[in-house]
CSV table of C-alpha atoms and ligand atoms in Angstrom, one decimal:
chain,number,residue,atom,x,y,z
Z,160,UNK,CA,-9.4,4.4,-2.0
Z,161,UNK,CA,-12.2,6.8,-1.2
Z,162,UNK,CA,-11.5,9.2,1.6
Z,163,UNK,CA,-7.8,9.2,1.0
Z,164,UNK,CA,-6.4,12.7,0.8
Z,165,UNK,CA,-3.1,13.5,-0.8
Z,166,UNK,CA,-0.5,15.3,1.3
Z,167,UNK,CA,3.2,15.6,1.0
Z,168,UNK,CA,5.0,12.6,2.4
Z,169,UNK,CA,8.6,14.0,2.4
Z,170,UNK,CA,7.5,17.3,3.9
Z,171,UNK,CA,11.0,18.2,5.3
Z,172,UNK,CA,12.8,17.5,2.1
Z,173,UNK,CA,13.1,20.2,-0.6
Z,174,UNK,CA,13.8,19.8,-4.3
Z,175,UNK,CA,17.3,18.3,-4.7
Z,176,UNK,CA,19.5,20.8,-6.6
Z,177,UNK,CA,23.0,20.7,-8.1
Z,178,UNK,CA,25.4,22.6,-5.9
Z,179,UNK,CA,28.7,21.4,-7.3
Z,180,UNK,CA,31.6,19.3,-6.0
Z,181,UNK,CA,32.5,21.6,-3.1
Z,182,UNK,CA,29.0,21.5,-1.6
Z,183,UNK,CA,28.7,19.8,1.9
Z,184,UNK,CA,24.9,19.7,1.7
Z,185,UNK,CA,24.0,16.0,1.9
Z,186,UNK,CA,20.7,16.7,0.1
Z,187,UNK,CA,22.3,18.3,-3.0
Z,188,UNK,CA,23.9,16.9,-6.2
Z,189,UNK,CA,27.7,17.3,-6.4
Z,190,UNK,CA,28.1,16.1,-9.9
Z,191,UNK,CA,24.7,15.5,-11.5
Z,192,UNK,CA,24.0,18.8,-13.2
Z,193,UNK,CA,21.2,17.9,-15.6
Z,194,UNK,CA,21.8,20.9,-17.9
Z,195,UNK,CA,25.6,20.6,-18.1
Z,196,UNK,CA,26.7,20.0,-21.7
Z,197,UNK,CA,28.8,16.9,-22.2
Z,198,UNK,CA,30.0,16.0,-25.7
Z,199,UNK,CA,27.3,18.3,-27.2
Z,200,UNK,CA,24.3,17.3,-25.2
Z,201,UNK,CA,22.8,18.0,-21.7
Z,202,UNK,CA,23.8,15.4,-19.2
Z,203,UNK,CA,20.2,14.5,-18.5
Z,204,UNK,CA,19.8,13.3,-22.1
Z,205,UNK,CA,22.6,10.7,-21.6
Z,206,UNK,CA,21.3,9.6,-18.2
Z,207,UNK,CA,17.5,8.8,-18.3
Z,208,UNK,CA,17.3,7.7,-14.7
Z,209,UNK,CA,14.5,5.5,-13.3
Z,210,UNK,CA,13.2,4.7,-9.9
Z,211,UNK,CA,12.5,1.1,-9.1
Z,212,UNK,CA,9.1,0.8,-7.4
Z,213,UNK,CA,10.0,-2.4,-5.5
Z,214,UNK,CA,13.1,-1.3,-3.7
Z,215,UNK,CA,12.3,2.3,-3.2
Z,216,UNK,CA,8.6,2.1,-2.2
Z,217,UNK,CA,8.4,-1.5,-1.2
Z,218,UNK,CA,11.6,-2.9,0.5
Z,219,UNK,CA,11.6,-1.8,4.1
Z,220,UNK,CA,14.6,-3.8,5.4
Z,221,UNK,CA,13.3,-7.3,6.0
Z,222,UNK,CA,16.0,-9.9,5.5
Z,223,UNK,CA,16.2,-13.6,6.4
Z,224,UNK,CA,17.2,-12.7,9.9
Z,225,UNK,CA,14.9,-9.8,10.8
Z,226,UNK,CA,11.9,-7.7,10.1
Z,227,UNK,CA,11.4,-4.2,8.6
Z,228,UNK,CA,13.6,-1.4,9.9
Z,229,UNK,CA,12.0,1.4,7.9
Z,230,UNK,CA,8.5,2.7,7.7
Z,231,UNK,CA,7.2,2.5,4.1
Z,232,UNK,CA,3.5,2.9,4.9
Z,233,UNK,CA,3.8,6.4,3.6
Z,234,UNK,CA,0.9,7.5,5.9
Z,235,UNK,CA,-1.5,4.6,5.1
Z,236,UNK,CA,-3.3,3.1,8.0
Z,237,UNK,CA,-2.4,-0.4,7.0
Z,238,UNK,CA,0.1,-1.9,4.6
Z,239,UNK,CA,-1.0,-4.3,1.9
Z,240,UNK,CA,-4.2,-2.4,1.1
Z,241,UNK,CA,-5.3,-0.2,-1.8
Z,242,UNK,CA,-4.9,2.8,0.4
Z,243,UNK,CA,-1.3,1.8,0.9
Z,244,UNK,CA,-0.9,1.2,-2.9
Z,245,UNK,CA,-2.1,4.7,-3.5
Z,246,UNK,CA,0.1,6.2,-0.8
Z,247,UNK,CA,3.0,4.6,-2.6
Z,248,UNK,CA,2.0,6.3,-5.8
Z,249,UNK,CA,1.9,9.6,-4.0
Z,250,UNK,CA,5.3,9.0,-2.3
Z,251,UNK,CA,6.9,7.8,-5.5
Z,252,UNK,CA,5.8,10.7,-7.6
Z,253,UNK,CA,6.8,13.2,-5.0
Z,254,UNK,CA,10.2,11.5,-4.6
Z,255,UNK,CA,10.9,11.4,-8.4
Z,256,UNK,CA,9.7,15.0,-8.8
Z,257,UNK,CA,12.0,16.2,-6.1
Z,258,UNK,CA,15.0,14.4,-7.5
Z,259,UNK,CA,14.3,15.1,-11.1
Z,260,UNK,CA,14.0,11.4,-12.0
Z,261,UNK,CA,12.1,11.1,-15.3
Z,262,UNK,CA,11.1,7.4,-15.3
Z,263,UNK,CA,9.9,4.6,-13.1
Z,264,UNK,CA,9.9,0.7,-13.4
Z,265,UNK,CA,7.6,-1.7,-11.7
Z,266,UNK,CA,6.5,-5.3,-11.2
Z,267,UNK,CA,2.7,-5.9,-11.1
Z,268,UNK,CA,2.8,-6.9,-7.5
Z,269,UNK,CA,4.8,-3.8,-6.5
Z,270,UNK,CA,1.8,-1.7,-7.6
Z,271,UNK,CA,-1.0,-3.5,-5.8
Z,272,UNK,CA,-1.4,-6.2,-3.1
Z,273,UNK,CA,-1.9,-9.6,-4.8
Z,274,UNK,CA,-5.2,-11.2,-4.1
Z,275,UNK,CA,-5.9,-15.0,-4.0
Z,276,UNK,CA,-8.1,-14.4,-7.0
Z,277,UNK,CA,-6.2,-13.1,-10.1
Z,278,UNK,CA,-9.4,-11.4,-11.3
Z,279,UNK,CA,-9.3,-9.2,-8.2
Z,280,UNK,CA,-5.6,-8.5,-8.6
Z,281,UNK,CA,-6.3,-7.4,-12.2
Z,282,UNK,CA,-9.1,-5.0,-11.1
Z,283,UNK,CA,-6.7,-3.5,-8.6
Z,284,UNK,CA,-4.1,-3.0,-11.3
Z,285,UNK,CA,-6.7,-1.2,-13.5
Z,286,UNK,CA,-7.6,1.0,-10.6
Z,287,UNK,CA,-4.0,1.9,-9.6
Z,288,UNK,CA,-2.9,2.5,-13.1
Z,289,UNK,CA,-5.7,5.0,-13.6
Z,290,UNK,CA,-4.3,6.9,-10.6
Z,291,UNK,CA,-0.7,6.6,-11.8
Z,292,UNK,CA,-1.8,8.0,-15.2
Z,293,UNK,CA,-3.2,11.1,-13.4
Z,294,UNK,CA,0.1,11.6,-11.6
Z,295,UNK,CA,2.1,11.0,-14.8
Z,296,UNK,CA,0.1,13.8,-16.5
Z,297,UNK,CA,0.6,16.1,-13.6
Z,298,UNK,CA,4.3,15.6,-13.4
Z,299,UNK,CA,5.5,14.6,-16.9
Z,300,UNK,CA,7.2,11.5,-15.3
Z,301,UNK,CA,7.1,8.5,-17.6
Z,302,UNK,CA,7.2,4.7,-17.4
Z,303,UNK,CA,10.5,3.1,-18.5
Z,304,UNK,CA,9.4,-0.6,-18.2
Z,305,UNK,CA,7.0,-2.9,-16.6
Z,306,UNK,CA,7.3,-6.6,-15.7
Z,307,UNK,CA,5.3,-9.4,-14.1
Z,308,UNK,CA,6.6,-10.9,-10.9
Z,309,UNK,CA,6.7,-14.6,-11.7
Z,310,UNK,CA,8.9,-15.6,-8.8
Z,311,UNK,CA,7.4,-14.7,-5.4
Z,312,UNK,CA,4.1,-16.6,-5.5
Z,313,UNK,CA,4.6,-20.2,-4.3
Z,314,UNK,CA,3.0,-21.5,-7.5
Z,315,UNK,CA,6.2,-20.5,-9.3
Z,316,UNK,CA,8.4,-22.7,-7.1
Z,317,UNK,CA,9.3,-24.9,-10.1
Z,318,UNK,CA,9.4,-22.0,-12.5
Z,319,UNK,CA,7.0,-19.9,-14.5
Z,320,UNK,CA,7.6,-20.4,-18.3
Z,321,UNK,CA,9.7,-23.4,-17.2
Z,322,UNK,CA,7.1,-24.9,-14.8
Z,323,UNK,CA,6.3,-28.6,-15.0
Z,324,UNK,CA,2.6,-27.6,-14.6
Z,325,UNK,CA,0.6,-26.3,-17.6
Z,326,UNK,CA,-1.8,-24.5,-15.2
Z,327,UNK,CA,1.1,-22.6,-13.6
Z,328,UNK,CA,2.3,-21.7,-17.1
Z,329,UNK,CA,-1.2,-20.3,-17.7
Z,330,UNK,CA,-0.9,-18.1,-14.6
Z,331,UNK,CA,2.4,-16.8,-15.9
Z,332,UNK,CA,0.8,-16.1,-19.3
Z,333,UNK,CA,-2.1,-14.3,-17.5
Z,334,UNK,CA,0.3,-12.1,-15.5
Z,335,UNK,CA,2.3,-11.2,-18.5
Z,336,UNK,CA,-0.8,-10.4,-20.5
Z,337,UNK,CA,-2.0,-8.0,-17.8
Z,338,UNK,CA,1.4,-6.5,-17.2
Z,339,UNK,CA,1.7,-5.8,-20.9
Z,340,UNK,CA,-1.8,-4.2,-20.8
Z,341,UNK,CA,-0.6,-1.9,-18.0
Z,342,UNK,CA,2.7,-1.2,-19.7
Z,343,UNK,CA,0.9,-0.1,-22.8
Z,344,UNK,CA,-1.6,1.9,-20.8
Z,345,UNK,CA,1.3,3.8,-19.1
Z,346,UNK,CA,3.2,4.2,-22.4
Z,347,UNK,CA,6.2,2.1,-21.1
Z,348,UNK,CA,9.2,2.0,-23.3
Z,349,UNK,CA,10.1,-1.6,-22.5
Z,350,UNK,CA,8.9,-4.8,-21.0
Z,351,UNK,CA,11.3,-7.0,-18.9
Z,352,UNK,CA,11.7,-10.7,-18.4
Z,353,UNK,CA,13.8,-11.6,-15.4
Z,354,UNK,CA,13.7,-15.3,-14.7
Z,355,UNK,CA,14.5,-15.8,-11.1
Z,356,UNK,CA,12.8,-19.2,-11.0
Z,357,UNK,CA,13.5,-20.0,-14.7
Z,358,UNK,CA,16.3,-22.5,-13.9
Z,359,UNK,CA,16.8,-25.5,-11.7
Z,360,UNK,CA,18.2,-26.8,-8.5
Z,361,UNK,CA,19.2,-30.3,-9.8
Z,362,UNK,CA,19.3,-32.0,-13.1
Z,363,UNK,CA,18.0,-35.1,-11.5
Z,364,UNK,CA,14.4,-33.8,-11.7
Z,365,UNK,CA,14.7,-31.4,-14.6
Z,366,UNK,CA,13.8,-31.6,-18.3
Z,367,UNK,CA,16.1,-28.8,-19.4
Z,368,UNK,CA,15.1,-28.8,-23.1
Z,369,UNK,CA,11.4,-28.7,-22.5
Z,370,UNK,CA,11.8,-25.9,-19.9
Z,371,UNK,CA,14.0,-23.7,-22.1
Z,372,UNK,CA,11.8,-24.2,-25.2
Z,373,UNK,CA,8.7,-23.4,-23.1
Z,374,UNK,CA,10.2,-20.2,-21.9
Z,375,UNK,CA,10.7,-19.3,-25.6
Z,376,UNK,CA,7.1,-20.2,-26.4
Z,377,UNK,CA,5.9,-18.0,-23.6
Z,378,UNK,CA,8.1,-15.1,-24.8
Z,379,UNK,CA,6.8,-15.6,-28.4
Z,380,UNK,CA,3.2,-15.4,-27.1
Z,381,UNK,CA,4.2,-12.2,-25.2
Z,382,UNK,CA,5.6,-10.6,-28.3
Z,383,UNK,CA,2.6,-11.6,-30.4
Z,384,UNK,CA,0.1,-10.2,-27.8
Z,385,UNK,CA,2.2,-7.1,-27.1
Z,386,UNK,CA,2.4,-6.2,-30.8
Z,387,UNK,CA,-1.4,-6.9,-31.2
Z,388,UNK,CA,-2.2,-4.3,-28.5
Z,389,UNK,CA,0.1,-1.7,-29.9
Z,390,UNK,CA,3.3,-2.2,-27.9
Z,391,UNK,CA,6.1,-0.8,-30.0
Z,392,UNK,CA,8.9,-0.9,-27.4
Z,393,UNK,CA,11.6,-3.4,-26.8
Z,394,UNK,CA,11.2,-6.6,-24.8
Z,395,UNK,CA,14.2,-7.2,-22.6
Z,396,UNK,CA,15.8,-10.2,-21.0
Z,397,UNK,CA,17.6,-9.4,-17.8
Z,398,UNK,CA,20.4,-12.0,-17.5
Z,399,UNK,CA,21.4,-13.4,-14.1
Z,400,UNK,CA,23.3,-16.5,-13.4
Z,401,UNK,CA,21.9,-17.6,-10.0
Z,402,UNK,CA,19.8,-16.5,-7.1
Z,403,UNK,CA,17.1,-17.5,-6.3
Z,404,UNK,CA,17.5,-20.5,-8.5
Z,405,UNK,CA,20.9,-22.3,-8.3
Z,406,UNK,CA,21.3,-22.2,-12.0
Z,407,UNK,CA,19.3,-19.8,-14.2
Z,408,UNK,CA,18.8,-20.3,-17.9
Z,409,UNK,CA,19.5,-16.6,-18.7
Z,410,UNK,CA,23.0,-16.9,-17.1
Z,411,UNK,CA,24.6,-14.0,-18.8
Z,412,UNK,CA,24.4,-11.8,-21.9
Z,413,UNK,CA,26.0,-14.3,-24.2
Z,414,UNK,CA,23.7,-17.1,-23.1
Z,415,UNK,CA,20.6,-14.9,-23.4
Z,416,UNK,CA,21.6,-13.7,-26.9
Z,417,UNK,CA,22.2,-17.3,-28.0
Z,418,UNK,CA,18.8,-18.3,-26.6
Z,419,UNK,CA,17.1,-15.4,-28.3
Z,420,UNK,CA,18.7,-16.1,-31.7
Z,421,UNK,CA,18.1,-19.9,-31.5
Z,422,UNK,CA,14.4,-19.2,-30.9
Z,423,UNK,CA,13.9,-16.4,-33.4
Z,424,UNK,CA,13.2,-13.8,-30.7
Z,425,UNK,CA,16.2,-11.5,-31.4
Z,426,UNK,CA,14.3,-9.0,-33.5
Z,427,UNK,CA,11.9,-8.1,-30.6
Z,428,UNK,CA,14.3,-8.5,-27.7
Z,429,UNK,CA,17.2,-6.6,-26.3
Z,430,UNK,CA,18.9,-7.0,-22.9
Z,431,UNK,CA,18.6,-5.2,-19.6
Z,432,UNK,CA,22.0,-5.5,-18.1
Z,433,UNK,CA,22.3,-5.3,-14.3
Z,434,UNK,CA,25.7,-4.6,-12.8
Z,435,UNK,CA,25.4,-6.9,-9.8
Z,436,UNK,CA,24.2,-9.7,-12.1
Z,437,UNK,CA,27.2,-9.3,-14.3
Z,438,UNK,CA,29.6,-9.8,-11.4
Z,439,UNK,CA,27.6,-12.8,-10.1
Z,440,UNK,CA,28.3,-14.4,-13.5
Z,441,UNK,CA,32.0,-13.8,-13.0
Z,442,UNK,CA,32.1,-11.0,-15.5
Z,443,UNK,CA,32.6,-7.3,-15.2
Z,444,UNK,CA,29.6,-5.0,-15.8
Z,445,UNK,CA,31.4,-3.5,-18.9
Z,446,UNK,CA,31.9,-7.0,-20.3
Z,447,UNK,CA,28.2,-7.6,-20.3
Z,448,UNK,CA,27.5,-4.2,-21.8
Z,449,UNK,CA,30.0,-4.8,-24.6
Z,450,UNK,CA,28.7,-8.3,-25.5
Z,451,UNK,CA,25.2,-6.8,-25.6
Z,452,UNK,CA,26.3,-3.8,-27.7
Z,453,UNK,CA,28.2,-5.7,-30.3
Z,454,UNK,CA,25.1,-7.8,-30.9
Z,455,UNK,CA,22.9,-4.7,-31.3
Z,456,UNK,CA,21.1,-5.7,-28.1
Z,457,UNK,CA,22.1,-3.2,-25.5
Z,458,UNK,CA,18.7,-2.0,-24.4
Z,459,UNK,CA,18.6,-0.8,-20.8
Z,460,UNK,CA,20.6,-0.9,-17.5
Z,461,UNK,CA,19.8,-1.9,-14.0
Z,462,UNK,CA,22.2,0.4,-12.2
Z,463,UNK,CA,23.5,-1.0,-9.0
Z,464,UNK,CA,26.6,-2.8,-7.7
Z,465,UNK,CA,27.6,-5.8,-5.7
Z,466,UNK,CA,29.8,-6.0,-2.7
Z,467,UNK,CA,33.3,-7.4,-3.3
Z,468,UNK,CA,33.1,-9.5,-0.1
Z,469,UNK,CA,29.6,-10.8,-0.6
Z,470,UNK,CA,28.7,-13.4,-3.2
Z,471,UNK,CA,25.1,-12.6,-3.7
Z,472,UNK,CA,22.9,-9.9,-5.2
Z,473,UNK,CA,23.1,-7.1,-2.7
Z,474,UNK,CA,21.7,-4.4,-4.9
Z,475,UNK,CA,23.8,-1.6,-3.5
Z,476,UNK,CA,23.5,1.9,-4.9
Z,477,UNK,CA,26.5,2.4,-7.2
Z,478,UNK,CA,29.4,4.4,-5.8
Z,479,UNK,CA,32.3,2.8,-7.8
Z,480,UNK,CA,33.4,5.5,-10.1
Z,481,UNK,CA,35.8,3.4,-12.2
Z,482,UNK,CA,33.0,0.9,-12.9
Z,483,UNK,CA,30.6,3.7,-13.8
Z,484,UNK,CA,33.2,5.2,-16.1
Z,485,UNK,CA,33.8,2.0,-17.9
Z,486,UNK,CA,30.1,1.4,-18.1
Z,487,UNK,CA,29.5,4.9,-19.6
Z,488,UNK,CA,32.3,4.3,-22.1
Z,489,UNK,CA,30.4,1.3,-23.3
Z,490,UNK,CA,27.1,3.2,-23.4
Z,491,UNK,CA,28.6,6.2,-25.3
Z,492,UNK,CA,30.4,3.9,-27.7
Z,493,UNK,CA,27.2,2.1,-28.4
Z,494,UNK,CA,25.5,5.4,-29.2
Z,495,UNK,CA,23.4,5.5,-26.0
Z,496,UNK,CA,20.6,3.4,-24.6
Z,497,UNK,CA,17.1,3.0,-26.0
Z,498,UNK,CA,16.0,2.3,-22.4
Z,499,UNK,CA,17.4,4.0,-19.3
Z,500,UNK,CA,19.2,3.6,-16.0
Z,501,UNK,CA,17.0,2.0,-13.5
Z,502,UNK,CA,18.3,2.0,-9.9
Z,503,UNK,CA,17.6,-1.6,-9.1
Z,504,UNK,CA,19.1,-0.8,-5.7
Z,505,UNK,CA,18.1,-0.5,-2.1
Z,506,UNK,CA,19.4,1.3,0.9
Z,507,UNK,CA,21.3,-0.8,3.5
Z,508,UNK,CA,19.0,-2.1,6.2
Z,509,UNK,CA,20.3,0.4,8.8
Z,510,UNK,CA,19.8,3.3,6.5
Z,511,UNK,CA,16.2,3.5,7.4
Z,512,UNK,CA,15.0,7.1,7.1
Z,513,UNK,CA,13.3,9.0,4.3
Z,514,UNK,CA,16.4,11.1,4.0
Z,515,UNK,CA,18.4,8.0,3.3
Z,516,UNK,CA,16.2,7.2,0.4
Z,517,UNK,CA,17.1,10.6,-1.1
Z,518,UNK,CA,20.7,10.3,-0.3
Z,519,UNK,CA,20.9,6.9,-1.9
Z,520,UNK,CA,19.6,8.2,-5.2
Z,521,UNK,CA,21.8,11.3,-5.0
Z,522,UNK,CA,24.8,8.9,-4.6
Z,523,UNK,CA,23.7,6.8,-7.6
Z,524,UNK,CA,22.9,9.7,-9.8
Z,525,UNK,CA,26.2,11.5,-8.9
Z,526,UNK,CA,28.2,8.3,-9.5
Z,527,UNK,CA,26.7,7.9,-13.0
Z,528,UNK,CA,27.3,11.7,-13.7
Z,529,UNK,CA,30.9,11.2,-12.8
Z,530,UNK,CA,31.0,8.1,-15.0
Z,531,UNK,CA,29.7,10.1,-17.9
Z,532,UNK,CA,32.0,13.0,-17.4
Z,533,UNK,CA,35.0,10.7,-17.1
Z,534,UNK,CA,34.0,8.6,-20.1
Z,535,UNK,CA,33.7,11.7,-22.2
Z,536,UNK,CA,37.1,12.9,-21.1
Z,537,UNK,CA,38.6,9.5,-22.1
Z,538,UNK,CA,37.0,9.7,-25.5
Z,539,UNK,CA,38.1,13.3,-26.0
Z,540,UNK,CA,41.7,12.4,-24.8
Z,541,UNK,CA,41.8,9.8,-27.7
Z,542,UNK,CA,44.8,7.8,-26.5
Z,543,UNK,CA,42.9,4.7,-25.8
Z,544,UNK,CA,41.1,4.7,-29.1
Z,545,UNK,CA,44.4,5.4,-30.9
Z,546,UNK,CA,46.1,2.6,-29.1
Z,547,UNK,CA,43.4,0.1,-30.3
Z,548,UNK,CA,43.5,1.4,-33.8
Z,549,UNK,CA,47.3,0.8,-33.9
Z,550,UNK,CA,46.9,-2.6,-32.3
Z,551,UNK,CA,44.6,-3.9,-35.0
Z,552,UNK,CA,46.2,-2.0,-37.9
Z,553,UNK,CA,47.3,-5.2,-39.7
Z,554,UNK,CA,43.7,-6.0,-40.3
Z,555,UNK,CA,43.5,-3.0,-42.6
Z,556,UNK,CA,46.2,-4.6,-44.9
Z,557,UNK,CA,45.2,-6.2,-48.1
Z,558,UNK,CA,45.4,-9.7,-46.6
Z,559,UNK,CA,43.6,-8.6,-43.4
Z,560,UNK,CA,40.7,-7.3,-45.5
Z,561,UNK,CA,40.6,-10.4,-47.6
Z,562,UNK,CA,40.2,-12.5,-44.5
Z,563,UNK,CA,37.5,-10.2,-43.1
Z,564,UNK,CA,35.5,-10.4,-46.3
Z,565,UNK,CA,35.6,-14.2,-46.2
Z,566,UNK,CA,37.7,-14.4,-49.4
Z,567,UNK,CA,40.7,-16.2,-48.0
Z,568,UNK,CA,41.4,-19.9,-47.4
Z,569,UNK,CA,43.6,-22.0,-45.2
Z,570,UNK,CA,45.9,-23.0,-48.0
Z,571,UNK,CA,47.0,-19.5,-48.9
Z,572,UNK,CA,47.3,-18.4,-45.3
Z,573,UNK,CA,49.5,-21.5,-44.6
Z,574,UNK,CA,51.6,-20.6,-47.6
Z,575,UNK,CA,52.2,-17.1,-46.2
Z,576,UNK,CA,53.1,-18.5,-42.8
Z,577,UNK,CA,55.6,-20.9,-44.5
Z,578,UNK,CA,57.1,-17.9,-46.4
Z,579,UNK,CA,57.4,-15.9,-43.2
Z,580,UNK,CA,58.9,-18.9,-41.4
Z,581,UNK,CA,58.2,-17.1,-38.0
Z,582,UNK,CA,55.5,-14.5,-37.0
Z,583,UNK,CA,56.7,-11.2,-35.9
Z,584,UNK,CA,56.0,-10.1,-32.3
Z,585,UNK,CA,52.3,-8.9,-32.4
Z,586,UNK,CA,53.1,-6.0,-30.1
Z,587,UNK,CA,52.7,-5.2,-26.5
Z,588,UNK,CA,49.2,-5.1,-25.0
Z,589,UNK,CA,50.4,-2.2,-22.8
Z,590,UNK,CA,47.7,-2.7,-20.2
Z,591,UNK,CA,49.7,-0.8,-17.5
Z,592,UNK,CA,50.2,2.2,-19.7
Z,593,UNK,CA,46.5,2.3,-20.6
Z,594,UNK,CA,45.5,2.1,-17.0
Z,595,UNK,CA,47.9,4.9,-16.2
Z,596,UNK,CA,46.2,7.0,-19.0
Z,597,UNK,CA,42.8,6.3,-17.4
Z,598,UNK,CA,44.1,7.5,-14.0
Z,599,UNK,CA,45.7,10.6,-15.5
Z,600,UNK,CA,42.6,11.5,-17.4
Z,601,UNK,CA,40.5,11.0,-14.2
Z,602,UNK,CA,42.7,12.7,-11.7
Z,603,UNK,CA,45.0,14.9,-13.7
Z,604,UNK,CA,44.0,18.5,-14.1
A,444,XUL,C1,16.4,-9.4,-9.3
A,444,XUL,C2,16.2,-8.3,-10.3
A,444,XUL,C3,14.8,-7.9,-10.6
A,444,XUL,C4,14.5,-7.5,-12.0
A,444,XUL,C5,13.1,-7.3,-12.3
A,444,XUL,O1,17.7,-9.7,-9.1
A,444,XUL,O2,17.1,-7.7,-10.7
A,444,XUL,O3,14.4,-7.0,-9.7
A,444,XUL,O4,15.2,-6.3,-12.2
A,444,XUL,O5,12.3,-8.4,-12.1
A,445,CO,CO1,17.2,-6.0,-11.9
C-alpha cells in the first residue's frame, strides 16, 4: 500500500443536491430532500441508506456470457491487489460523501483479495480496516453491517454451516470470527447471514436435519463469540428461497423465523429482508416485511427489485414507486428500522460509466423518498386504517375479547352458532375501493 497517493476518483462529479421534482439535472435528487420534514422528522432519519461494497465497488458487469464492461480499478495499476483494495476504499468514501449516504455494508472478500492462506487474508483485513477507520473518522460515514462470504470459494460447494465436511465448517467458523472482529472494529450495527449455499440440489445426497441443525450450531457460536467481543447489535438472517442453491433453508421470512425460534436464536437475530428475494419466494416485498414486523424481527432491508419477466435475482435499483410506498407503509407502521436500507443493487451491464453509478443511487434514493412521502400521505389520509378498524370491529365485542384472551371454548362458540342459525355476511373486503384510495392519495392534489 506504500506509495499510493489519494486523489479524487470521480473528479467530474460534484456533490449531489436536492433540486426538486422539476429539475432536469440527471445528477440531482428530485425527491430525496434529506432535511424535509415528514411526519415530524427529517427524511434522512427515516431513510438510513447504505452502499453495498460488492455491487458498487466490485461488480463490473461480468455475467455468464461475457466479461467486465466497466472499469472498477479506480486508478489502481492492477485489480485484486491491496493497492486496488485501497483504491476501492477511496472511491467508496468519495462516492458516499458526494451522495450523502451515511452507511456501507460489506463481505470480507469485498474488502480485500482472498489469499490461498486464510492467515494472509486476515492480515489484509486488519490492514484495510485500519484504513477504512481513518476514512470513517474523516467523513462521519458508518458501517451498517458486515458479513462473511461463505459461498464463492469452491470449498463451500456443499454448503458452509451445512457442509458435509467438518474442516469446511471450521473455515466458515474462522471467516465468521474474523468478519465479526472487523464488524466490531468498524462499529457495525448488524451482522448478516445470507446462506446462498446453505441448501441442497437433491435430497438423494442430503441429510437435511444434520445440515439445518449445524447451521444453527454455527449461528449460536457466532452469537456467543460476538457477544464476548462486545458486539451489541443485531444478527440478521437474510432469507432467500433459491439461487445459487436450488432450495435454500432460509426460504422466506416465515421459514427463517420458525428456524430461529426452534433453535433458541430469536432473541439475538432479526431479519434483513431483500425485495428481490421476497418476489423469488412468490411473495410481495411488503408481505415479507409484515411477517418480520409482526414477529418483532424486522431489522434491516436490502433495497432492490426484481424484473417481472426474469425469474432470478437481478438486483435492479428500485424504481417501482408502488412497491416502495407499500414497503415504507410497513416500515412506518413497524416504527422504523433498527438497521437501514442497503442498496443490494447493481447497474445494468450496459450502464458502465462512473456517472451511471451515481444515477443508479439517485434513482434508488429518490424512489424510497417517494415511497416515504406517499406512505406518510396514506397514513395521514386515514381511510385505509379506518377501513381495517371497521373490518375487525367484531373482535372488540365481549365475545371477541373473550376469544382473544383465550377464555372461550368450542362448546360455547358452537352454542352461539346454533342460536344464530346462520352467520351474517362478514362485510365486503372492498379491495377495489381501497386501491382507488391509494391512487387518489398518490396522484390527487
Ligand atoms: C445475494 C445477496 C447477498 C447478501 C449478502 O442474493 O443478497 O449479497 O445481501 O451476502
Ligand atoms: Co442481499
